[in-house]
Short mmCIF file of C-alpha atoms and ligand atoms in Angstrom, two decimals:
data_model
loop_
_atom_site.label_atom_id
_atom_site.label_comp_id
_atom_site.label_asym_id
_atom_site.label_seq_id
_atom_site.Cartn_x
_atom_site.Cartn_y
_atom_site.Cartn_z
CA MET Y 1 -13.02 8.36 -38.58
CA ASP Y 2 -11.60 5.80 -36.70
CA GLN Y 3 -7.84 5.76 -39.01
CA HIS Y 4 -6.56 4.40 -35.28
CA ARG Y 5 -8.63 1.25 -34.63
CA LEU Y 6 -5.70 -0.71 -35.19
CA GLY Y 7 -8.35 -3.76 -35.59
CA LEU Y 8 -8.76 -4.66 -31.82
CA PRO Y 9 -11.53 -6.19 -30.27
CA ALA Y 10 -14.57 -3.81 -30.00
CA ASP Y 11 -14.70 -4.75 -25.90
CA PHE Y 12 -10.69 -4.33 -25.83
CA GLU Y 13 -9.34 -2.18 -22.83
CA PHE Y 14 -6.77 0.29 -22.78
CA GLY Y 15 -4.75 0.98 -20.09
CA VAL Y 16 -1.21 2.24 -18.75
CA ALA Y 17 0.99 1.23 -15.50
CA THR Y 18 2.90 2.47 -13.20
CA ALA Y 19 4.56 0.39 -10.07
CA SER Y 20 4.95 1.95 -6.17
CA TYR Y 21 8.69 1.97 -5.77
CA GLN Y 22 9.37 3.74 -8.87
CA ILE Y 23 6.50 6.75 -8.57
CA GLU Y 24 5.68 7.39 -5.65
CA GLY Y 25 8.23 8.93 -3.10
CA ALA Y 26 7.61 9.29 0.49
CA VAL Y 27 9.69 6.90 1.66
CA HIS Y 28 9.28 8.30 4.75
CA GLU Y 29 6.00 9.31 5.03
CA ASP Y 30 2.83 7.84 7.05
CA GLY Y 31 4.17 5.49 8.69
CA ARG Y 32 5.87 3.25 5.41
CA GLY Y 33 8.35 1.11 6.72
CA PRO Y 34 11.45 -0.55 4.54
CA SER Y 35 11.32 -1.93 1.72
CA ILE Y 36 14.11 -4.46 -0.15
CA TRP Y 37 14.30 -1.59 -2.57
CA ASP Y 38 15.39 1.84 -0.08
CA THR Y 39 17.94 -1.36 0.75
CA PHE Y 40 19.18 -1.84 -2.28
CA SER Y 41 19.34 1.25 -3.86
CA HIS Y 42 20.64 3.09 -1.24
CA THR Y 43 24.03 0.96 -1.05
CA PRO Y 44 26.47 1.87 -3.11
CA GLY Y 45 27.44 0.49 -6.45
CA ARG Y 46 23.81 -1.11 -6.75
CA THR Y 47 22.09 1.49 -8.74
CA ALA Y 48 23.32 3.56 -11.91
CA ASN Y 49 24.35 7.04 -10.52
CA GLY Y 50 23.45 5.79 -7.81
CA ASP Y 51 19.64 6.29 -7.71
CA THR Y 52 17.42 5.93 -5.29
CA GLY Y 53 13.29 6.18 -4.79
CA ASP Y 54 12.85 8.37 -2.62
CA GLU Y 55 11.49 11.41 -3.90
CA ALA Y 56 11.09 9.39 -7.64
CA CYS Y 57 7.46 11.00 -9.73
CA ASP Y 58 6.77 12.17 -5.88
CA HIS Y 59 3.76 10.56 -7.14
CA TYR Y 60 2.43 10.32 -3.21
CA HIS Y 61 1.75 14.09 -3.43
CA ARG Y 62 0.79 14.88 -6.95
CA TYR Y 63 -1.56 11.62 -7.63
CA ALA Y 64 -4.31 14.04 -8.09
CA GLU Y 65 -2.53 15.61 -11.32
CA ASP Y 66 -1.21 12.02 -12.69
CA VAL Y 67 -5.18 11.21 -11.96
CA ALA Y 68 -6.15 14.44 -14.02
CA LEU Y 69 -3.48 13.43 -16.76
CA MET Y 70 -4.71 9.99 -17.25
CA ALA Y 71 -8.91 10.90 -17.78
CA ASP Y 72 -7.54 13.17 -20.47
CA LEU Y 73 -5.38 10.57 -22.32
CA GLY Y 74 -9.39 8.29 -21.46
CA VAL Y 75 -8.07 5.29 -20.45
CA ASP Y 76 -10.40 3.02 -19.68
CA SER Y 77 -7.94 1.14 -16.73
CA TYR Y 78 -5.42 2.44 -14.62
CA ARG Y 79 -2.90 -0.34 -13.82
CA LEU Y 80 -1.29 0.68 -10.58
CA SER Y 81 0.23 -1.48 -7.24
CA LEU Y 82 0.37 -1.19 -3.47
CA ALA Y 83 3.98 -0.91 -1.68
CA TRP Y 84 3.46 -3.79 0.67
CA PRO Y 85 5.08 -1.40 3.48
CA ARG Y 86 2.38 1.52 3.28
CA VAL Y 87 -0.06 -0.86 4.05
CA GLN Y 88 2.35 -3.20 6.30
CA PRO Y 89 4.94 -1.80 7.32
CA ASP Y 90 6.86 -4.48 8.81
CA GLY Y 91 5.73 -7.32 6.73
CA LYS Y 92 3.23 -8.41 9.42
CA GLY Y 93 0.79 -7.77 12.61
CA PRO Y 94 -0.95 -3.96 12.53
CA ALA Y 95 -2.07 -2.51 9.20
CA GLU Y 96 -1.04 1.68 8.86
CA PRO Y 97 -4.22 3.64 8.29
CA ARG Y 98 -3.08 6.69 7.04
CA GLY Y 99 -0.84 4.59 4.18
CA LEU Y 100 -4.37 2.55 3.36
CA ALA Y 101 -6.02 6.11 3.48
CA PHE Y 102 -3.83 6.80 0.74
CA TYR Y 103 -4.29 4.35 -1.79
CA ASP Y 104 -8.59 5.31 -0.66
CA ARG Y 105 -7.86 8.37 -2.19
CA LEU Y 106 -6.11 7.78 -5.21
CA VAL Y 107 -8.82 4.44 -6.40
CA ASP Y 108 -11.23 7.39 -5.34
CA ALA Y 109 -10.66 9.88 -7.77
CA LEU Y 110 -9.83 7.35 -10.25
CA LEU Y 111 -13.04 6.29 -9.13
CA GLU Y 112 -14.50 9.94 -10.24
CA ARG Y 113 -12.42 10.18 -13.11
CA GLY Y 114 -13.95 7.18 -15.06
CA VAL Y 115 -10.56 5.27 -14.79
CA GLN Y 116 -11.34 1.24 -13.29
CA PRO Y 117 -7.91 0.86 -10.69
CA ALA Y 118 -6.28 -2.91 -11.24
CA VAL Y 119 -4.18 -3.44 -8.60
CA THR Y 120 -0.85 -5.39 -8.35
CA LEU Y 121 -0.52 -6.49 -5.02
CA TYR Y 122 2.94 -7.18 -5.34
CA HIS Y 123 5.88 -5.18 -7.58
CA TRP Y 124 8.66 -5.89 -5.67
CA ASP Y 125 8.93 -3.70 -2.87
CA LEU Y 126 9.45 -6.69 -0.02
CA PRO Y 127 9.30 -4.99 3.27
CA GLN Y 128 12.27 -5.04 4.40
CA PRO Y 129 11.83 -6.97 7.75
CA LEU Y 130 10.86 -9.68 5.87
CA GLU Y 131 13.86 -10.11 3.97
CA ASP Y 132 15.98 -10.52 6.78
CA ALA Y 133 13.76 -12.82 8.32
CA GLY Y 134 14.12 -15.04 4.43
CA GLY Y 135 13.15 -13.44 2.42
CA TRP Y 136 10.93 -15.30 -0.55
CA ARG Y 137 13.26 -17.81 0.54
CA VAL Y 138 10.65 -19.23 2.96
CA ARG Y 139 7.79 -20.53 3.02
CA ASP Y 140 6.02 -17.98 5.92
CA THR Y 141 7.37 -15.14 3.12
CA ALA Y 142 4.27 -16.34 1.06
CA GLU Y 143 1.59 -16.55 4.28
CA ARG Y 144 2.43 -13.38 5.32
CA PHE Y 145 2.27 -12.01 1.31
CA ALA Y 146 -1.74 -13.74 1.89
CA ASP Y 147 -2.34 -12.43 4.75
CA TYR Y 148 -1.15 -8.94 3.86
CA VAL Y 149 -3.67 -9.53 0.14
CA GLY Y 150 -6.31 -10.15 2.70
CA ILE Y 151 -5.49 -6.50 4.76
CA ALA Y 152 -5.37 -4.73 1.49
CA HIS Y 153 -9.06 -6.84 -0.05
CA GLU Y 154 -10.59 -5.94 3.35
CA ALA Y 155 -9.88 -1.74 2.52
CA LEU Y 156 -9.66 -1.19 -1.46
CA GLY Y 157 -12.19 -4.69 -2.73
CA ASP Y 158 -15.56 -2.53 -2.60
CA ARG Y 159 -14.21 -0.38 -5.20
CA VAL Y 160 -11.61 -2.41 -6.77
CA GLY Y 161 -12.16 -5.27 -9.42
CA ARG Y 162 -9.18 -6.86 -11.11
CA TRP Y 163 -6.51 -7.86 -8.56
CA ILE Y 164 -2.42 -9.06 -10.07
CA THR Y 165 -1.00 -10.89 -7.20
CA VAL Y 166 2.13 -10.44 -8.48
CA ASN Y 167 4.45 -8.73 -11.09
CA GLU Y 168 7.34 -10.61 -12.59
CA PRO Y 169 8.15 -13.28 -10.25
CA PHE Y 170 11.65 -14.17 -13.09
CA CYS Y 171 13.06 -10.78 -11.95
CA SER Y 172 11.75 -11.42 -7.84
CA SER Y 173 13.73 -14.63 -8.59
CA ILE Y 174 15.95 -14.45 -10.60
CA LEU Y 175 16.87 -11.13 -10.70
CA GLY Y 176 16.92 -10.77 -7.21
CA TYR Y 177 18.10 -13.98 -5.99
CA ALA Y 178 20.67 -15.50 -8.35
CA THR Y 179 22.32 -12.58 -10.55
CA GLY Y 180 21.86 -9.57 -7.90
CA ARG Y 181 21.09 -7.66 -9.89
CA HIS Y 182 18.06 -6.98 -8.54
CA ALA Y 183 17.18 -6.28 -5.09
CA PRO Y 184 18.46 -7.93 -2.84
CA GLY Y 185 21.18 -8.37 -4.31
CA SER Y 186 22.00 -11.98 -3.39
CA ARG Y 187 23.53 -14.48 -5.82
CA GLU Y 188 22.37 -17.59 -4.82
CA GLY Y 189 21.78 -21.33 -6.62
CA GLU Y 190 19.07 -22.80 -4.38
CA GLY Y 191 17.69 -19.50 -3.02
CA ALA Y 192 16.42 -18.15 -6.65
CA LEU Y 193 14.25 -21.17 -7.53
CA ALA Y 194 13.10 -21.46 -3.33
CA ALA Y 195 12.21 -17.64 -4.14
CA ALA Y 196 10.49 -18.23 -7.51
CA HIS Y 197 8.58 -21.18 -5.56
CA HIS Y 198 7.43 -19.02 -2.92
CA LEU Y 199 6.76 -15.86 -5.04
CA LEU Y 200 3.87 -18.57 -6.72
CA LEU Y 201 2.83 -20.01 -3.55
CA GLY Y 202 2.05 -16.83 -2.35
CA HIS Y 203 0.64 -15.72 -5.28
CA GLY Y 204 -2.07 -18.79 -5.10
CA LEU Y 205 -2.97 -18.12 -1.64
CA ALA Y 206 -3.22 -14.07 -2.09
CA ALA Y 207 -5.59 -15.55 -4.83
CA GLN Y 208 -7.84 -18.16 -2.60
CA ARG Y 209 -7.83 -14.97 0.63
CA ILE Y 210 -9.48 -12.38 -2.27
CA ARG Y 211 -11.83 -15.44 -3.91
CA ASP Y 212 -13.13 -16.29 -0.14
CA ALA Y 213 -13.99 -12.46 0.00
CA SER Y 214 -15.78 -11.91 -3.11
CA GLU Y 215 -17.25 -13.62 -5.39
CA ARG Y 216 -17.11 -10.43 -7.27
CA ALA Y 217 -12.98 -10.19 -7.93
CA GLN Y 218 -11.10 -11.20 -10.52
CA VAL Y 219 -7.71 -12.20 -9.50
CA GLY Y 220 -4.55 -12.85 -11.51
CA ILE Y 221 -0.92 -13.07 -12.28
CA THR Y 222 1.57 -11.44 -14.41
CA LEU Y 223 4.39 -12.96 -16.04
CA ASN Y 224 7.14 -11.70 -17.83
CA LEU Y 225 8.06 -13.95 -20.63
CA GLN Y 226 9.50 -14.17 -24.28
CA PRO Y 227 9.40 -16.21 -27.15
CA VAL Y 228 11.83 -18.36 -27.95
CA SER Y 229 13.67 -19.57 -30.87
CA ALA Y 230 16.79 -21.36 -31.74
CA VAL Y 231 19.00 -19.51 -33.71
CA SER Y 232 19.79 -22.96 -35.79
CA ASP Y 233 18.46 -25.81 -36.51
CA CYS Y 234 21.01 -27.93 -35.05
CA PRO Y 235 20.48 -30.01 -32.12
CA GLN Y 236 22.57 -27.95 -30.02
CA ASP Y 237 20.47 -24.36 -29.82
CA ARG Y 238 17.71 -26.47 -30.33
CA GLU Y 239 18.48 -27.99 -26.59
CA ALA Y 240 19.91 -24.37 -25.62
CA ALA Y 241 16.74 -23.00 -26.32
CA ASP Y 242 14.85 -25.79 -24.64
CA ARG Y 243 16.71 -24.53 -22.10
CA ALA Y 244 15.89 -21.06 -22.38
CA LEU Y 245 11.96 -21.53 -22.31
CA LEU Y 246 12.74 -23.74 -18.83
CA LEU Y 247 14.30 -20.53 -17.86
CA SER Y 248 12.22 -17.61 -18.75
CA ASN Y 249 8.61 -19.04 -19.01
CA LEU Y 250 8.02 -22.53 -18.06
CA LEU Y 251 9.34 -22.66 -14.60
CA PHE Y 252 6.66 -19.91 -13.89
CA THR Y 253 4.40 -21.44 -16.60
CA ASP Y 254 3.63 -24.17 -15.72
CA PRO Y 255 3.15 -24.03 -12.33
CA VAL Y 256 0.22 -21.66 -12.55
CA LEU Y 257 -1.00 -22.99 -15.74
CA ALA Y 258 -0.45 -26.40 -15.37
CA GLY Y 259 0.09 -27.19 -11.91
CA ARG Y 260 3.45 -28.87 -12.50
CA TYR Y 261 6.76 -28.43 -12.75
CA PRO Y 262 8.93 -29.48 -16.03
CA PRO Y 263 10.51 -32.11 -16.74
CA LEU Y 264 13.84 -29.86 -17.58
CA ALA Y 265 13.19 -28.33 -14.25
CA ARG Y 266 14.48 -32.07 -11.85
CA SER Y 267 17.37 -32.59 -14.44
CA THR Y 268 18.28 -29.40 -15.18
CA TRP Y 269 18.58 -27.99 -11.42
CA GLY Y 270 18.99 -31.42 -9.68
CA PRO Y 271 22.97 -30.57 -8.66
CA VAL Y 272 21.86 -27.10 -7.17
CA THR Y 273 19.01 -28.64 -5.60
CA ASP Y 274 16.48 -31.30 -3.74
CA PHE Y 275 13.36 -29.47 -3.99
CA ALA Y 276 13.16 -30.00 -0.64
CA TRP Y 277 10.95 -26.48 -0.58
CA LEU Y 278 8.13 -28.05 -2.46
CA THR Y 279 5.64 -28.92 -0.48
CA ASP Y 280 2.88 -31.77 -1.12
CA GLY Y 281 -0.40 -29.61 -2.19
CA ASP Y 282 1.35 -26.59 -3.23
CA LEU Y 283 1.68 -26.88 -7.03
CA ALA Y 284 -3.34 -27.26 -6.43
CA ILE Y 285 -3.18 -23.63 -5.06
CA ALA Y 286 -0.06 -21.86 -7.09
CA GLY Y 287 -2.47 -23.46 -9.91
CA ALA Y 288 -5.70 -22.76 -9.19
CA PRO Y 289 -7.64 -21.45 -12.13
CA ILE Y 290 -7.55 -17.58 -12.94
CA ASP Y 291 -9.46 -15.34 -14.13
CA PHE Y 292 -7.08 -14.13 -16.62
CA LEU Y 293 -3.16 -13.47 -16.87
CA GLY Y 294 -1.20 -11.06 -17.51
CA VAL Y 295 1.51 -10.61 -19.94
CA ASN Y 296 4.26 -8.55 -20.08
CA TYR Y 297 6.30 -7.79 -23.26
CA TYR Y 298 9.27 -6.32 -24.07
CA PHE Y 299 11.30 -8.63 -26.52
CA PRO Y 300 12.13 -11.80 -27.21
CA SER Y 301 14.80 -14.62 -26.85
CA ARG Y 302 16.67 -15.87 -30.39
CA VAL Y 303 19.40 -18.73 -28.48
CA ARG Y 304 22.53 -20.19 -29.57
CA ALA Y 305 24.30 -22.14 -27.89
CA ALA Y 306 27.54 -21.72 -25.28
CA PRO Y 307 29.46 -23.53 -23.57
CA PHE Y 308 28.81 -24.56 -19.44
CA ARG Y 309 30.68 -22.28 -17.63
CA GLU Y 310 30.78 -23.18 -13.79
CA ALA Y 311 29.33 -24.68 -11.10
CA ASP Y 312 28.84 -21.44 -9.37
CA PRO Y 313 25.28 -22.25 -7.77
CA ALA Y 314 24.30 -19.14 -8.86
CA LEU Y 315 25.28 -19.23 -11.89
CA ARG Y 316 23.47 -21.97 -12.65
CA THR Y 317 20.62 -20.63 -11.99
CA ALA Y 318 20.90 -17.50 -13.80
CA ASP Y 319 22.92 -16.81 -16.71
CA ASP Y 320 25.11 -20.38 -16.80
CA LEU Y 321 22.49 -22.51 -18.09
CA GLY Y 322 24.35 -23.22 -21.68
CA TYR Y 323 23.17 -20.41 -24.01
CA GLU Y 324 22.92 -16.96 -25.29
CA ASP Y 325 21.21 -14.99 -26.40
CA VAL Y 326 21.30 -13.17 -30.12
CA VAL Y 327 21.20 -9.77 -31.32
CA GLY Y 328 21.58 -8.66 -34.72
CA SER Y 329 23.83 -6.20 -35.34
CA ASP Y 330 22.13 -4.27 -37.84
CA GLU Y 331 19.14 -4.97 -35.62
CA GLU Y 332 16.81 -1.83 -33.57
CA ARG Y 333 17.81 -1.60 -29.84
CA THR Y 334 15.48 0.45 -27.34
CA ALA Y 335 17.21 2.75 -24.97
CA MET Y 336 18.34 -0.53 -22.74
CA GLY Y 337 19.28 -2.62 -25.77
CA TRP Y 338 17.04 -5.14 -26.11
CA PRO Y 339 15.95 -5.58 -28.85
CA VAL Y 340 12.45 -4.39 -31.02
CA ASP Y 341 10.48 -6.90 -32.30
CA ALA Y 342 6.49 -6.33 -32.25
CA ASP Y 343 6.08 -9.59 -33.73
CA GLY Y 344 7.31 -11.64 -31.25
CA LEU Y 345 3.93 -10.42 -29.29
CA ARG Y 346 1.83 -12.28 -31.50
CA ARG Y 347 3.93 -15.58 -31.52
CA LEU Y 348 4.49 -15.23 -27.74
CA LEU Y 349 0.03 -15.09 -27.72
CA ARG Y 350 0.01 -17.87 -29.75
CA TRP Y 351 2.88 -19.97 -27.94
CA LEU Y 352 1.42 -19.81 -24.83
CA HIS Y 353 -2.38 -20.49 -26.43
CA ASP Y 354 -1.21 -23.55 -28.56
CA THR Y 355 0.56 -24.36 -25.12
CA TYR Y 356 -1.81 -24.26 -22.32
CA PRO Y 357 -5.69 -25.58 -23.71
CA GLN Y 358 -6.59 -23.63 -20.47
CA LEU Y 359 -5.31 -20.08 -21.29
CA PRO Y 360 -7.60 -17.56 -18.95
CA PRO Y 361 -7.90 -14.82 -20.83
CA VAL Y 362 -5.01 -12.32 -21.33
CA TYR Y 363 -4.46 -8.36 -20.70
CA ILE Y 364 -1.07 -7.19 -22.08
CA THR Y 365 -0.35 -5.63 -18.31
CA GLU Y 366 2.97 -4.02 -19.37
CA ASN Y 367 4.36 -3.20 -23.17
CA GLY Y 368 6.28 -0.24 -24.08
CA ARG Y 369 9.88 0.81 -24.71
CA ALA Y 370 12.97 3.66 -23.15
CA CYS Y 371 13.88 6.25 -25.36
CA ASP Y 372 16.74 8.77 -25.16
CA ASP Y 373 13.68 12.00 -24.88
CA VAL Y 374 14.99 15.19 -24.71
CA VAL Y 375 12.54 18.55 -24.45
CA ALA Y 376 13.11 20.35 -27.48
CA ALA Y 377 13.81 24.51 -27.45
CA ASN Y 378 9.61 24.66 -27.77
CA GLY Y 379 8.85 22.61 -24.79
CA HIS Y 380 7.69 19.14 -27.03
CA VAL Y 381 9.02 15.85 -26.38
CA HIS Y 382 8.84 13.72 -29.95
CA ASP Y 383 9.08 10.30 -29.20
CA PRO Y 384 8.09 9.10 -33.21
CA ASP Y 385 10.23 5.67 -32.10
CA ARG Y 386 8.01 4.88 -28.90
CA MET Y 387 5.03 5.79 -31.00
CA ARG Y 388 5.85 2.75 -33.35
CA TYR Y 389 7.10 0.67 -31.08
CA LEU Y 390 2.96 0.86 -29.40
CA GLU Y 391 1.62 0.91 -32.07
CA ASN Y 392 3.38 -2.07 -33.50
CA HIS Y 393 3.22 -3.84 -30.63
CA LEU Y 394 -0.98 -2.81 -30.49
CA ARG Y 395 -1.04 -4.17 -33.59
CA ALA Y 396 0.22 -7.71 -33.06
CA VAL Y 397 -2.22 -8.33 -30.15
CA ALA Y 398 -4.52 -7.26 -33.05
CA ASP Y 399 -3.35 -10.46 -34.90
CA ALA Y 400 -3.10 -12.78 -32.33
CA THR Y 401 -7.20 -12.18 -31.35
CA ALA Y 402 -7.93 -13.04 -35.19
CA GLU Y 403 -5.83 -16.16 -34.88
CA GLY Y 404 -8.12 -17.29 -31.69
CA VAL Y 405 -5.74 -15.86 -29.05
CA ASP Y 406 -8.53 -14.22 -26.07
CA VAL Y 407 -6.50 -11.09 -25.39
CA ARG Y 408 -8.76 -8.45 -23.41
CA GLY Y 409 -6.70 -5.80 -22.95
CA TYR Y 410 -3.29 -3.47 -22.70
CA TYR Y 411 -0.98 -1.43 -20.62
CA CYS Y 412 1.30 0.99 -21.97
CA TRP Y 413 4.48 0.70 -19.52
CA SER Y 414 4.19 3.24 -18.27
CA LEU Y 415 2.46 6.31 -18.25
CA LEU Y 416 5.02 8.44 -16.57
CA ASP Y 417 9.05 8.28 -16.77
CA ASN Y 418 10.12 6.51 -13.23
CA PHE Y 419 12.60 4.88 -11.57
CA GLU Y 420 13.53 2.05 -13.80
CA TRP Y 421 14.88 -0.10 -10.76
CA ALA Y 422 18.89 -0.62 -11.13
CA GLU Y 423 18.85 2.21 -14.35
CA GLY Y 424 17.57 4.40 -12.32
CA TYR Y 425 16.12 7.21 -13.57
CA ALA Y 426 18.19 7.24 -16.97
CA LYS Y 427 16.25 5.27 -18.69
CA ARG Y 428 13.32 6.86 -19.11
CA PHE Y 429 10.03 4.62 -20.60
CA GLY Y 430 7.32 7.43 -20.26
CA ILE Y 431 4.49 9.02 -22.51
CA VAL Y 432 4.08 11.83 -20.11
CA TYR Y 433 7.88 13.04 -19.90
CA VAL Y 434 9.21 14.04 -15.95
CA ASP Y 435 11.70 16.46 -15.27
CA TYR Y 436 13.48 15.63 -11.71
CA GLU Y 437 14.50 18.74 -10.85
CA THR Y 438 10.95 20.33 -10.83
CA GLN Y 439 8.57 16.84 -10.85
CA GLN Y 440 6.44 18.99 -13.75
CA ARG Y 441 4.88 16.48 -16.46
CA ILE Y 442 5.07 16.99 -20.33
CA PRO Y 443 2.56 15.10 -21.62
CA LYS Y 444 5.19 13.36 -25.29
CA SER Y 445 3.38 13.43 -28.47
CA SER Y 446 3.17 9.29 -28.01
CA PHE Y 447 0.66 10.12 -25.39
CA GLU Y 448 -1.29 12.78 -27.67
CA TRP Y 449 -0.80 9.16 -29.92
CA TYR Y 450 -2.24 6.95 -27.53
CA GLN Y 451 -5.08 9.36 -26.55
CA ARG Y 452 -5.88 9.33 -30.32
CA VAL Y 453 -6.05 5.61 -30.61
CA ILE Y 454 -8.03 5.59 -27.29
CA GLY Y 455 -10.64 8.13 -28.98
CA ASP Y 456 -11.36 6.87 -31.89
CA HIS Y 457 -11.48 2.84 -30.58
CA HIS Y 458 -14.16 4.29 -27.97
CA ARG Y 459 -15.83 5.93 -30.92
CA ALA Y 460 -16.02 3.41 -33.03
CA VAL Y 461 -17.33 1.03 -30.89
CA SER Y 462 -20.24 3.26 -29.38
O1 IFM N 501 10.25 -0.63 -14.83
C1 IFM N 501 9.98 -2.38 -15.50
C2 IFM N 501 8.96 -2.45 -14.40
O2 IFM N 501 8.82 -2.30 -13.30
C3 IFM N 501 8.34 -4.43 -14.55
N1 IFM N 501 8.33 -4.71 -15.96
C4 IFM N 501 9.42 -4.03 -17.19
C5 IFM N 501 9.94 -2.67 -16.93
C6 IFM N 501 10.67 -2.14 -17.80
O3 IFM N 501 12.22 -2.77 -17.41
#
């Protein structure tokens, strides 16, 4: 019986996602160079509990066990990321064959078990030498990124068909260079906007590099986006919502999907930057057609106007755009404190579809929630809140497809509990529990639920 079918299209793909620094560990092995997250997490006070990715889930050594879990789960695809400093320890120059050999083994192991790899090329672990030379603030980093992507594609392109250039440039730029919450932990105004631009330029240059080498590669970018609404119809709240939309979505979706910067960018950030980092031709590169858009969705943004606080340029690119997010006191929240709103995913997909006539097919490249999971006396980890969250979000995807949005697949975040960046290991997103003392993997009840969903879907459509 297809009781878990959920109304998704017949050829819909199911997957799980992870990222290199969050799971691999082995940070000093096989010639890997340091990344900005090594530096940041080893700086006192930057991460909860001083946690680092030094060991993480030890996936570097346990990848075969993790691939077996995925095969058992029945996923069609696994979204992994490559650590740039493993492939090119200095961020430029020669490749490190031992780093590439690891990804070679991983890709082969996946294919042997019938799981298609989808490779993210940048999930935040910038080689530290490149940050020392200016990081994403400078154009050269975008060019170095394209070179590294050329190396990665040459090594794996014969077996990897789906490539995601950059993951969540909002986080790498705004959290990395404006709020300072993520590596490299800087608080700047212009630098953060330049970083956002160079990440998108890097995406475009990398996509070109892959296309030049292969006609059949599917190339896209992953953006973390939110449906944005005002809490009231009053002009102040509506204008506040426009500014929120600018920062969380349009700064990224307009260049990539329409080859332009939104007009509000100039008026909002004119006091912070003269846009000298935007060179003729950049938008044609960043906005060149892509094969798919990756969308990461966690929660919506509901906004009301708030006073502008300061003229501090860093604030002006981050948390002082004259608005604040409102979450009802009775709303369900995840262990991250994020409100739960599954229909927000349908609204977001509709917004993309209605706003961008050239919207390519979409993959939900991340969705999931953190829960306060515990191992019960019987050894099980029961996580009904996560099961409900995943089911409702998958239903929202089905609703969006029924409304005409071309969504091709869904990757649950995450396969494993892992290093949740500034939150360290305290926040658990996995459908597999990781005991960090022993590195034992314990599939949670959500794993079994997802396994049934995937199995029922495959049976129903075969
Ligand atoms: O863990 C992160 C991931 O690396 C990027 N997207 C959001 C997830 C949950 O915060």
